[in-house]
């Protein structure tokens, strides 16, 4: 068996020929002289039928002993079979067992609690629902990369070990760092992308970011992937338009490439299909008025919570831009709004159906003195921002950018309840295993 195995996904090209499938057994039903084996190989799932008398006798006997998740190589002839999932079936002639599990697989067909499944995430990945979610994640990543590559953005990988705080001091992971004291795990690559956009014009990064947030919500991870884009000469309005185009393309790509996965996940794709630019925009001040009319006691100046976001976004069936937040609710680097200096030129993008904020973005403060004043106001260590301030000394230009949270976006695209399932090995405040 030295020939490369045939992939289940390509089985349709081999009708009436003999092939070898290398994979795992995820179900076995036996009826006297017939074994029905359900196989998976990572590319797809296939039914194989072993009939006594037609299959090699030693193989037939070995199949009867198999446990779930046995690894095996199966030889047989491909035939069309309307009743089989996928439309083909393998008539088995020979089986080579690679390993028969030494005990019963812990994940069975029955319902398991979420804690048990997360504790067994290394094995749970083999099931069909996690598989479908991670395939959508893969297609989302591919779509986003293609989007920026096609528009002349340069990929610039920003550091994970950093010396300056990107977002908020309250959610930093600290790492002992030789004689230099403490390093922080990056909360964002933005500050470095701002340096890169003055070198290359349009840039993006896509990598892991870390937040030591003690939030136990369905939207928070301690490690998540962020796609960030930054462009010189792009103003706040241009930033929103870029985001609309990106999200529109992303949804189209996922709808066209992940049909079977979205079906398995029972995602309402009609709702997703409405995600076409332009997206509605709502000024923060108007949002506060709407929330007050709905009977919520919220003060102008406060950040919005998940519930408030849901009240606002449920008024629309497309993603919603919430614009021009108060300065004091947002990070130090956002550019003051000339029309109302108490606010900044920024927008959060809220996904529909209650999924909340998936993008945070803004125009950046490009005025040296205003930026320095903000750093002082926030009591940030000015020394570690010396390089960042220098960007405003040498050819400062208007520039803007944003960060999209990958797992939050995948949670929305797949219609799942909790963000942890959008990550292959989720990290939350209570989970480091597996
Ligand atoms: O809004 P945030 O904090 O923005 C930034 O970090 C900017 N520096 C990005 C930029 O302008 N380049 O985070 C961006 C996005 C959020 O909208 C959300 O989707 C996601 O990152 N995010 C989280 N996802 C999962 N778990 C968490 N704890 C998250 N915190 C933020
Ligand atoms: Mg944000």
PDB file of C-alpha atoms in Angstrom, residues 1-3 5 20-23 71-75 94-98:
ATOM      1  CA  UNK A   1       0.000   0.000   0.000  1.00  0.00           C
ATOM      2  CA  UNK A   2       2.618   2.526  -1.006  1.00  0.00           C
ATOM      3  CA  UNK A   3       0.359   4.447  -3.388  1.00  0.00           C
ATOM      4  CA  UNK A   5      -4.600   7.114  -0.783  1.00  0.00           C
ATOM      5  CA  UNK A  20      -7.643   2.857  -1.211  1.00  0.00           C
ATOM      6  CA  UNK A  21      -8.973   5.189   1.479  1.00  0.00           C
ATOM      7  CA  UNK A  22      -6.861   5.965   4.543  1.00  0.00           C
ATOM      8  CA  UNK A  23      -8.848   7.286   7.477  1.00  0.00           C
ATOM      9  CA  UNK A  71      -7.385   4.096  12.014  1.00  0.00           C
ATOM     10  CA  UNK A  72      -7.411   1.980   8.910  1.00  0.00           C
ATOM     11  CA  UNK A  73      -6.791   1.638   5.188  1.00  0.00           C
ATOM     12  CA  UNK A  74      -9.692   0.356   3.193  1.00  0.00           C
ATOM     13  CA  UNK A  75      -9.525  -1.014  -0.322  1.00  0.00           C
ATOM     14  CA  UNK A  94      -9.671  -5.564   1.918  1.00  0.00           C
ATOM     15  CA  UNK A  95      -8.952  -3.725   5.167  1.00  0.00           C
ATOM     16  CA  UNK A  96      -5.629  -3.056   6.916  1.00  0.00           C
ATOM     17  CA  UNK A  97      -6.125  -1.959  10.526  1.00  0.00           C
ATOM     18  CA  UNK A  98      -3.464   0.579  11.490  1.00  0.00           C
TER      19      UNK A  98
END
